[in-house]
Tab-separated table of C-alpha atoms in Angstrom:
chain	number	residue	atom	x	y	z
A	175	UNK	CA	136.246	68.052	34.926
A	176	UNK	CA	139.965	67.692	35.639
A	177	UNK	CA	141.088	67.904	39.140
A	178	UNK	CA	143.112	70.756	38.572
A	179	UNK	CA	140.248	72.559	37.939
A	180	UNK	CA	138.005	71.182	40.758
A	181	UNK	CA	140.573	71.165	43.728
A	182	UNK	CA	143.208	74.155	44.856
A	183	UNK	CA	146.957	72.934	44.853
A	184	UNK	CA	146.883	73.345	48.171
A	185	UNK	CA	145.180	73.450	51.414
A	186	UNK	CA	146.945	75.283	54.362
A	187	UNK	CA	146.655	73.390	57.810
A	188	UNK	CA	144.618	75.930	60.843
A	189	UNK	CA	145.295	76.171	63.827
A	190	UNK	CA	142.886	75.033	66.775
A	191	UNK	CA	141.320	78.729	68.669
A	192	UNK	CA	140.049	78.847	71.850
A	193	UNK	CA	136.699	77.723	71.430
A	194	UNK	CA	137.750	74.606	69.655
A	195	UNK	CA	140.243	74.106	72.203
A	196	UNK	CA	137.891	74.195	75.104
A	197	UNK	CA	135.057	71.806	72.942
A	198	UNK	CA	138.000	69.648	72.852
A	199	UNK	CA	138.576	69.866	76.322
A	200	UNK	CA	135.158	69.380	77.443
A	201	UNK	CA	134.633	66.289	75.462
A	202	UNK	CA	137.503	64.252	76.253
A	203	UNK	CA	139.162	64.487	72.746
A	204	UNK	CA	142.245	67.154	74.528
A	205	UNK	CA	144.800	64.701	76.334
A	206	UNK	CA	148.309	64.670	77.299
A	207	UNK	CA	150.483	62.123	75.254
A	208	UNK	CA	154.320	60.961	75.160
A	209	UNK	CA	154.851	61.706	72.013
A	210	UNK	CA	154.483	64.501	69.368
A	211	UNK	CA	154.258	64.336	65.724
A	212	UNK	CA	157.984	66.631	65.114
A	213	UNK	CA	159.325	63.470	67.345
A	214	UNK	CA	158.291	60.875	64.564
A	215	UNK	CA	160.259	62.994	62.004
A	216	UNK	CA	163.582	62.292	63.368
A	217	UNK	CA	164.212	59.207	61.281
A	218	UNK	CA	167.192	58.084	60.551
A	219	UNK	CA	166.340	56.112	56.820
A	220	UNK	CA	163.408	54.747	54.943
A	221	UNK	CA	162.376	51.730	52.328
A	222	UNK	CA	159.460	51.860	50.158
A	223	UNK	CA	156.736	49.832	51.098
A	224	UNK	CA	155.234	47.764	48.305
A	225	UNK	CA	151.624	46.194	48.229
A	226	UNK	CA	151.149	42.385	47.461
A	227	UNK	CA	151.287	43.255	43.937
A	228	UNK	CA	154.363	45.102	43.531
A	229	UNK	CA	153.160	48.368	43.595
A	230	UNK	CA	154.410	51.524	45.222
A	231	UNK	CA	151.735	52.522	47.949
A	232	UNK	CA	153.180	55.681	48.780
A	233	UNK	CA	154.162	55.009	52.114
A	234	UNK	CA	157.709	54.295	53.172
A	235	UNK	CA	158.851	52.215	55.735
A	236	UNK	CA	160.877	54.362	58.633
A	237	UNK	CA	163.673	53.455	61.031
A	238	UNK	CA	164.982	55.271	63.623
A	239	UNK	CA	168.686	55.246	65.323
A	240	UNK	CA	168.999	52.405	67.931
A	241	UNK	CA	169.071	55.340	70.560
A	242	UNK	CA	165.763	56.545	69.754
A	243	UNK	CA	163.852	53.391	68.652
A	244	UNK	CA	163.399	51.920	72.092
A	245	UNK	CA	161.784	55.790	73.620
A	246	UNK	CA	159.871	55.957	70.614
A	247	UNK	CA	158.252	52.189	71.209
A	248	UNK	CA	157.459	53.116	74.185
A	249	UNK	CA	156.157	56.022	73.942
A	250	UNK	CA	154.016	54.512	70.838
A	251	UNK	CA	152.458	51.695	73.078
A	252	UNK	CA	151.578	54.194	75.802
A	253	UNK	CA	149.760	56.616	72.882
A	254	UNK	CA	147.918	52.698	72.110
A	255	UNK	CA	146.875	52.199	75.458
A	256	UNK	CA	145.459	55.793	75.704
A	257	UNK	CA	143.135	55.445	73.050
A	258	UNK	CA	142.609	52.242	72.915
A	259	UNK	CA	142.497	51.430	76.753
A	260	UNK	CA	142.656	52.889	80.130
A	261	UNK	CA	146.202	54.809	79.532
A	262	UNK	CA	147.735	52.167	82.030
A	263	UNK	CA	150.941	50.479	81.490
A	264	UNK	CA	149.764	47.415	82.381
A	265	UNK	CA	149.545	45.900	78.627
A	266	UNK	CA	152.741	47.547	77.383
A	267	UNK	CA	154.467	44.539	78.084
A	268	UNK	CA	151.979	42.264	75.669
A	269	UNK	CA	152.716	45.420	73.041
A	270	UNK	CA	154.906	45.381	70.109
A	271	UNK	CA	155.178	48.249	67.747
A	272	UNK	CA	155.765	46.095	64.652
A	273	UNK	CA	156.149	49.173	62.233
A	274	UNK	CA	156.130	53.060	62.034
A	275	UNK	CA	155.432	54.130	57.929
A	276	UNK	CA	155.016	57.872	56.637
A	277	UNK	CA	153.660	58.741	53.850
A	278	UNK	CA	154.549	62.318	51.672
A	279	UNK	CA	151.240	61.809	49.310
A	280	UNK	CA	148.444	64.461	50.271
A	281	UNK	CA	148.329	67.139	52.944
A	282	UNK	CA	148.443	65.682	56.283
A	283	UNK	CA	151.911	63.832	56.149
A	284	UNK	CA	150.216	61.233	58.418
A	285	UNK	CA	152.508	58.323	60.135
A	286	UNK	CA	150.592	54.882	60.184
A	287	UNK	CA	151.619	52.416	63.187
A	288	UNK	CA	151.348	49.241	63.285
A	289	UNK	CA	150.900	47.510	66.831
A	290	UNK	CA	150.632	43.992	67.484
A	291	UNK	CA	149.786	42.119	70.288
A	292	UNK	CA	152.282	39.155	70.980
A	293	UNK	CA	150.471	37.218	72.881
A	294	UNK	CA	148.080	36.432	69.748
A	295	UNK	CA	149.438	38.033	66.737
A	296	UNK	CA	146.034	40.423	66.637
A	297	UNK	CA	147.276	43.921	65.454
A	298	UNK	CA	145.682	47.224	64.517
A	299	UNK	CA	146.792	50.546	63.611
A	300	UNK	CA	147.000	53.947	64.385
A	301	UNK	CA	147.895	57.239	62.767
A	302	UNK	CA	149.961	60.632	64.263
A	303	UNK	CA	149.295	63.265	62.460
A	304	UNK	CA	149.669	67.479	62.813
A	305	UNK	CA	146.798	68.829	64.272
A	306	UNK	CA	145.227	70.639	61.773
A	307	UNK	CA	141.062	72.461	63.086
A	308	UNK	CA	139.537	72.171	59.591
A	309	UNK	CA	139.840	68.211	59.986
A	310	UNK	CA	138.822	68.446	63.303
A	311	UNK	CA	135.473	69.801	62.116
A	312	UNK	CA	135.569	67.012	60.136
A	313	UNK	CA	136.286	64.264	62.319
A	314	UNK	CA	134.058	65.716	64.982
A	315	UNK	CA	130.846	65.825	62.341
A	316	UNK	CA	131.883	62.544	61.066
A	317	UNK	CA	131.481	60.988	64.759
A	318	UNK	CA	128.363	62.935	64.748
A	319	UNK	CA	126.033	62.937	61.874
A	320	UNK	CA	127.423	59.666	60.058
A	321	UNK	CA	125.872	56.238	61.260
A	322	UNK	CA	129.805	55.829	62.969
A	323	UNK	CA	131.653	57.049	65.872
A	324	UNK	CA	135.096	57.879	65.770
A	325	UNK	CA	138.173	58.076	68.320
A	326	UNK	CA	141.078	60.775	68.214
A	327	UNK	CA	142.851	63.063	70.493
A	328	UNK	CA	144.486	66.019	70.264
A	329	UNK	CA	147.466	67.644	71.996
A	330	UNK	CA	149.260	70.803	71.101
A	331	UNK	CA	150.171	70.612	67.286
A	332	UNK	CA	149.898	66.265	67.277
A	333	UNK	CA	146.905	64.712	66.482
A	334	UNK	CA	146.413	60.842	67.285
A	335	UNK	CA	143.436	59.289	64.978
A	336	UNK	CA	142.478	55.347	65.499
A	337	UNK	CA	142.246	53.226	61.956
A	338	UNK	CA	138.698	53.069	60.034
A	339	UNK	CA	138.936	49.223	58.775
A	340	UNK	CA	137.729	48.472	55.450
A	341	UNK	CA	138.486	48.280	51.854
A	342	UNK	CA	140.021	51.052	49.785
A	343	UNK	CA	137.523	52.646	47.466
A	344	UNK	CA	139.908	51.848	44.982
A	345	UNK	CA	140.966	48.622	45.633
A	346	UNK	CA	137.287	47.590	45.848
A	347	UNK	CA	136.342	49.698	42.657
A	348	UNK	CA	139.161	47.739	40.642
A	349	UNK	CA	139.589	44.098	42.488
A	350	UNK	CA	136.025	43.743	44.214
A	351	UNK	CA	132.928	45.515	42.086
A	352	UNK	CA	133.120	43.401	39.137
A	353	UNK	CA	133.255	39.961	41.040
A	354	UNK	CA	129.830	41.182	43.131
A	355	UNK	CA	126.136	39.673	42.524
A	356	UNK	CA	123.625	42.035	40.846
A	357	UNK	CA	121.438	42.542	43.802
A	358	UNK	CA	125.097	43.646	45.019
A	359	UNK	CA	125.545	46.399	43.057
A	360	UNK	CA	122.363	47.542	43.274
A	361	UNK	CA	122.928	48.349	46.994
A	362	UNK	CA	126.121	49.506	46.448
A	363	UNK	CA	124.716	52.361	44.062
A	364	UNK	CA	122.484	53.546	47.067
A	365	UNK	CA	124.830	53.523	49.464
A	366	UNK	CA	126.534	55.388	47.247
A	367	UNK	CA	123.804	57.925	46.639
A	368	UNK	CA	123.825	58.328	50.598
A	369	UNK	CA	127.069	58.872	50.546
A	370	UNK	CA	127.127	61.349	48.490
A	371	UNK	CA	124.497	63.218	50.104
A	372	UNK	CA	126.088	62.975	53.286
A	373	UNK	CA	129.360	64.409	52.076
A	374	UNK	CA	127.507	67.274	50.544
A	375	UNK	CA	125.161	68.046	53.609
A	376	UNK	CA	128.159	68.760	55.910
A	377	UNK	CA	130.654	70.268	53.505
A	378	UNK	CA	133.332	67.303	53.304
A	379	UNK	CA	135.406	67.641	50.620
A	380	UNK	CA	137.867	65.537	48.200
A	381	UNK	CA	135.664	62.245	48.678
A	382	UNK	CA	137.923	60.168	45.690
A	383	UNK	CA	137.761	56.629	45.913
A	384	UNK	CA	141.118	56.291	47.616
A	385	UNK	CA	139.659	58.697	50.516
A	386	UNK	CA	137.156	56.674	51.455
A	387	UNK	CA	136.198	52.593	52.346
A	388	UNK	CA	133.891	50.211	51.692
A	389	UNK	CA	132.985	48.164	54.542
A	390	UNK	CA	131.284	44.258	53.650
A	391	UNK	CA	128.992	42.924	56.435
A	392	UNK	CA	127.408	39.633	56.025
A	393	UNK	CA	123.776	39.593	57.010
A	394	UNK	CA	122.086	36.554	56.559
A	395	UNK	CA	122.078	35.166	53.229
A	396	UNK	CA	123.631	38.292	51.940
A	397	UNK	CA	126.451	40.736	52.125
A	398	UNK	CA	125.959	44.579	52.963
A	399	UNK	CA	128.013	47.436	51.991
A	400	UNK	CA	128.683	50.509	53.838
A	401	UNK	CA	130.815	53.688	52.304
A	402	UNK	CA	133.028	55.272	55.534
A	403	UNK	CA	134.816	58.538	55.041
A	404	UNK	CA	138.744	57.965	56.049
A	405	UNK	CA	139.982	61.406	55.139
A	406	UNK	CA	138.486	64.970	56.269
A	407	UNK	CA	141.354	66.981	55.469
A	408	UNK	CA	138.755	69.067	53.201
A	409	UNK	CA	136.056	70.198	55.346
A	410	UNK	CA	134.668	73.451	54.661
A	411	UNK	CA	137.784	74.442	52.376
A	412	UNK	CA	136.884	74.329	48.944
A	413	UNK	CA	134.744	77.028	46.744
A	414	UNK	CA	133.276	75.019	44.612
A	415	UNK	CA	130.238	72.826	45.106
A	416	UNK	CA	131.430	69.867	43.324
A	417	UNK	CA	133.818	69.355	45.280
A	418	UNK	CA	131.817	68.410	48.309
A	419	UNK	CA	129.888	65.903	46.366
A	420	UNK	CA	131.768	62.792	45.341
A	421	UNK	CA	129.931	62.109	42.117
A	422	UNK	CA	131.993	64.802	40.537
A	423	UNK	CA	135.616	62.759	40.860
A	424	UNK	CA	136.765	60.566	37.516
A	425	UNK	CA	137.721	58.078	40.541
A	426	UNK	CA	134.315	57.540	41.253
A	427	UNK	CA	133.180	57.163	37.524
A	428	UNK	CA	132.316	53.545	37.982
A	429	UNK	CA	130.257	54.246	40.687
A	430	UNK	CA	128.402	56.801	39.053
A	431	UNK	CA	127.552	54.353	36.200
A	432	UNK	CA	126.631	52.122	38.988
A	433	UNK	CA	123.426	54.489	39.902
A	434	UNK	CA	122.815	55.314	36.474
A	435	UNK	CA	122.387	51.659	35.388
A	436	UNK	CA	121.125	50.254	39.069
A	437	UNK	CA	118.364	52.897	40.019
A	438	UNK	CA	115.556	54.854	38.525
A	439	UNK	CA	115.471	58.721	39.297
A	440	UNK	CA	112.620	58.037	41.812
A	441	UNK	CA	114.589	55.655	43.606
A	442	UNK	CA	117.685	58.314	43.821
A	443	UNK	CA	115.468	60.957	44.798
A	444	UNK	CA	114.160	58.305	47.867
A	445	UNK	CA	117.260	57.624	49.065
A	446	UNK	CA	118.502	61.483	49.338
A	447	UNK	CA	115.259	61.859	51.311
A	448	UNK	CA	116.528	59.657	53.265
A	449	UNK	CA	119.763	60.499	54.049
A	450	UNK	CA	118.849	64.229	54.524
A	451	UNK	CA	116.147	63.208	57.170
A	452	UNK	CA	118.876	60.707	58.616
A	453	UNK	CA	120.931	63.507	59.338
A	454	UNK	CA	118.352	65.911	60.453
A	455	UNK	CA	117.676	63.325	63.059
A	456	UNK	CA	121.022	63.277	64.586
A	457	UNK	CA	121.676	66.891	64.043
A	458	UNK	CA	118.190	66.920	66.529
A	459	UNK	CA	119.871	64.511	68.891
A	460	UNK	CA	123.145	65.931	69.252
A	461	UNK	CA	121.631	68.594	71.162
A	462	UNK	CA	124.377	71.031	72.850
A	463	UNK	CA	127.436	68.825	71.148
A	464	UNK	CA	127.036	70.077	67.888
A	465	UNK	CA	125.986	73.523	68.907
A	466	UNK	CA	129.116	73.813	70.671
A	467	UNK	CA	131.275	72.625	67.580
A	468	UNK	CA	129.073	74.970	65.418
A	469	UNK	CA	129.820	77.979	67.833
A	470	UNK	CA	133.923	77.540	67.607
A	471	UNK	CA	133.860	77.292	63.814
A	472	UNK	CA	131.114	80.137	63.442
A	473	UNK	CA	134.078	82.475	64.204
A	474	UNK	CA	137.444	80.204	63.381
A	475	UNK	CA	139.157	81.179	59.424
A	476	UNK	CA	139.148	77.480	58.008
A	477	UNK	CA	138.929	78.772	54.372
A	478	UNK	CA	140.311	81.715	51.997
A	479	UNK	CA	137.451	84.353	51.607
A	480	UNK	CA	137.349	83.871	47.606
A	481	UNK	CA	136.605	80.428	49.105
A	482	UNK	CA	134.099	81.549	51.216
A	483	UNK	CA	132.350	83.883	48.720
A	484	UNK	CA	132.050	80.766	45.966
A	485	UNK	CA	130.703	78.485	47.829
A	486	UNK	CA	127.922	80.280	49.552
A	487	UNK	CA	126.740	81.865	46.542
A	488	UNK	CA	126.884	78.218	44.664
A	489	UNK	CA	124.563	76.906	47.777
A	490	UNK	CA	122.509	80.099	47.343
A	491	UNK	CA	121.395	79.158	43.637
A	492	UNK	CA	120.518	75.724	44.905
A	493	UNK	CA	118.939	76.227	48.246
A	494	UNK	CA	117.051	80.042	47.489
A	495	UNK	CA	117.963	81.150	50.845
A	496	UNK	CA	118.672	84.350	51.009
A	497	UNK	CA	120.727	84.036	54.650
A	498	UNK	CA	123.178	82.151	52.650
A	499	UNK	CA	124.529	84.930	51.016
A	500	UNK	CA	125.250	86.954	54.700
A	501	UNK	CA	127.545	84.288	55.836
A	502	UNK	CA	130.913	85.495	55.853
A	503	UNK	CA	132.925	82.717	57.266
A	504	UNK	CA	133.075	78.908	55.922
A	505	UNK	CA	131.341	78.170	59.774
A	506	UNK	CA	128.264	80.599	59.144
A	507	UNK	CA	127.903	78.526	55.690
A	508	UNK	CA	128.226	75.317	57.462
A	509	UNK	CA	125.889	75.969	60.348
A	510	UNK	CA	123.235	77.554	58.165
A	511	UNK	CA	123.379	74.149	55.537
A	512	UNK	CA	122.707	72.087	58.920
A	513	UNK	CA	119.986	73.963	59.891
A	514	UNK	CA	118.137	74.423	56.404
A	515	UNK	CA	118.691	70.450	56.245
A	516	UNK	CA	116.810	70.547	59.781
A	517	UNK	CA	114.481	73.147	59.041
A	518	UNK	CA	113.083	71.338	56.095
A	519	UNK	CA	112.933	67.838	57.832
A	520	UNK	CA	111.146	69.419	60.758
A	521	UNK	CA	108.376	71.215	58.145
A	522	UNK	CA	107.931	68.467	56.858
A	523	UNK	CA	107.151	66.526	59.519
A	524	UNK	CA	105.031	69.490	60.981
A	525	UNK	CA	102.934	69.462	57.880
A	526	UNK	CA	102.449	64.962	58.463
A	527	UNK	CA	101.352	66.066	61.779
A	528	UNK	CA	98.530	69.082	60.804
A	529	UNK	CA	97.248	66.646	57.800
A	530	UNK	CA	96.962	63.940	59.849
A	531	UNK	CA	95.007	66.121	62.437
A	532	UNK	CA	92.911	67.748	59.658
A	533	UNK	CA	91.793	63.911	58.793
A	534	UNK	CA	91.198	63.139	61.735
């Protein structure tokens, strides 16, 4: 399927309501910073910034006037030392803001930052982006109900996210996945299957290879390979189903033929068990977080209502819950998928229990 077909144009960016506001608020994630996204978009020129291959990466390289440059450093070390730190100045002075790109590709219009520290040449980055309450969502479940926590703040219309390190999707896809070991791929197909079930479970969209990482870890004798989200621009937007599961992308073909030629159906079945119950877990042990998240987007308009209406009837003829067609905002859809995810993992379990009592 083309992505014309599967994905809209274009998706509008929401703004943050009350309730969000106050979650934000509550949990540390609302915070006052020096510097705003419409700030960053007073440059004064730009060069195209080229990968170690030649290629255009979509991102361009922006300068400001020598009046602004030295405000904008500043204020750029103190947003560092805010996330990063204890918001004190006392490491601005071991700070160097070594570059500020932008990039025009996708909807966020994110700038990337590049901050070194002098004293040993270690840097990281960062990203300033418009606040926008559908990724919120996203970045709030991710932190949640994915096996990693994530850093951002928020302030007004600016929203400050920290870097997810790993390798491109599509980097690793093209450069990595042929060089790996058997046994290699085979564990990159589950994690893959995971993925994929994780990304469908809580409604994050647009999961192409370049939207996502692949993170090596060496464990022993071997390597291990996690799959990390880097983009939740699309959560909760999209009508259609496929679009929430990344097996659907032509980016991801390899990958697909990965699972097809690395695990039997059993074994793919297994591992969505898995993941499902893995997220029922932490959906359990969130406890008031998520309930509070839940409650702000039950009411908030994150979607269009044609949007809406798709989707929930597309879960409907999967799940057979009847609740799903009553939902009338992309929230109600959202909380109800959690809870049917939990609802089944805690039957489940509930049925272990009374067999194992009835043996007994």
């Amino acid at each position: 399927m083309s992505e014309e077909k599967l994905m809209s144009k274009k998706k509008p960016a929401y703004p943050v309501n009350e309730k969000l506001d106050g979650y934000l608020h509550r949990y540390s994630r609302k915070i006052e910073i020096p510097i705003f996204y419409e700030d960053l978009l007073r440059f004064s020129g730009s060069v195209v910034v080229y990968d170690s291959q030649g290629t255009d990466t979509l991102w361009v390289r922006v300068y400001y006037s020598d009046f602004e440059r030295e405000e904008i450093d500043l204020s750029l070390k103190k947003v560092y030392s805010i996330l990063h730190s204890d918001g004190s100045d006392r490491i601005l002075e071991y700070l160097n803001v070594d570059a500020v790109d932008f990039c025009t590709f996708g909807n966020s219009k994110p700038f990337r930052i590049k901050v070194r520290n002098i004293l040993n040449d270690n840097y990281t980055y960062f990203y300033v982006k418009k606040t926008d309450a559908s990724r919120i969502y996203g970045l709030e479940l991710e932190h949640m109900l994915s096996p990693y926590n994530l850093n951002f703040l928020v302030c007004g219309d600016t929203l400050i996210e920290e870097h997810i390190a790993g390798i491109p999707g599509d980097v690793f896809i093209n450069d990595v996945l042929p060089k790996c070991t058997e046994p290699e791929k085979a564990q990159l197909a589950k994690e893959f299957v995971k993925f994929n079930e994780r990304c469908m479970i809580r409604l994050l969209g647009d999961m192409r290879s370049y939207n996502y990482v692949i993170v090596p870890t060496h464990d022993f004798d071997h390597v291990v390979y996690k799959i990390r989200a880097i983009d939740f621009d699309q959560q909760c937007f999209e009508g259609k189903l496929k679009v929430y599961r990344p097996q659907f992308f032509k980016e991801n073909y390899k990958m697909v033929e990965l699972v097809r030629s690395k695990l039997q159906k059993h074994s793919v079945d297994q591992y969505k068990i898995e993941e499902r119950s893995i997220v029922a877990k932490r959906i359990l042990s969130s406890g008031d977080r998520i309930k509070r998240l839940l409650d702000a987007c039950l009411i908030d308009e994150i979607s269009l209502d044609e949007n809406i209406t798709k989707l929930k009837l597309e879960i409907y003829d999967m799940a057979k819950d009847l609740d799903f067609k009553k939902c009338k905002t992309m929230g109600e859809v959202l909380s109800l998928a959690l809870d049917f995810v939990k609802r089944n993992y805690q039957d489940v379990n509930m049925r272990q229990i009374i067999g194992n009592d009835s043996n007994n």
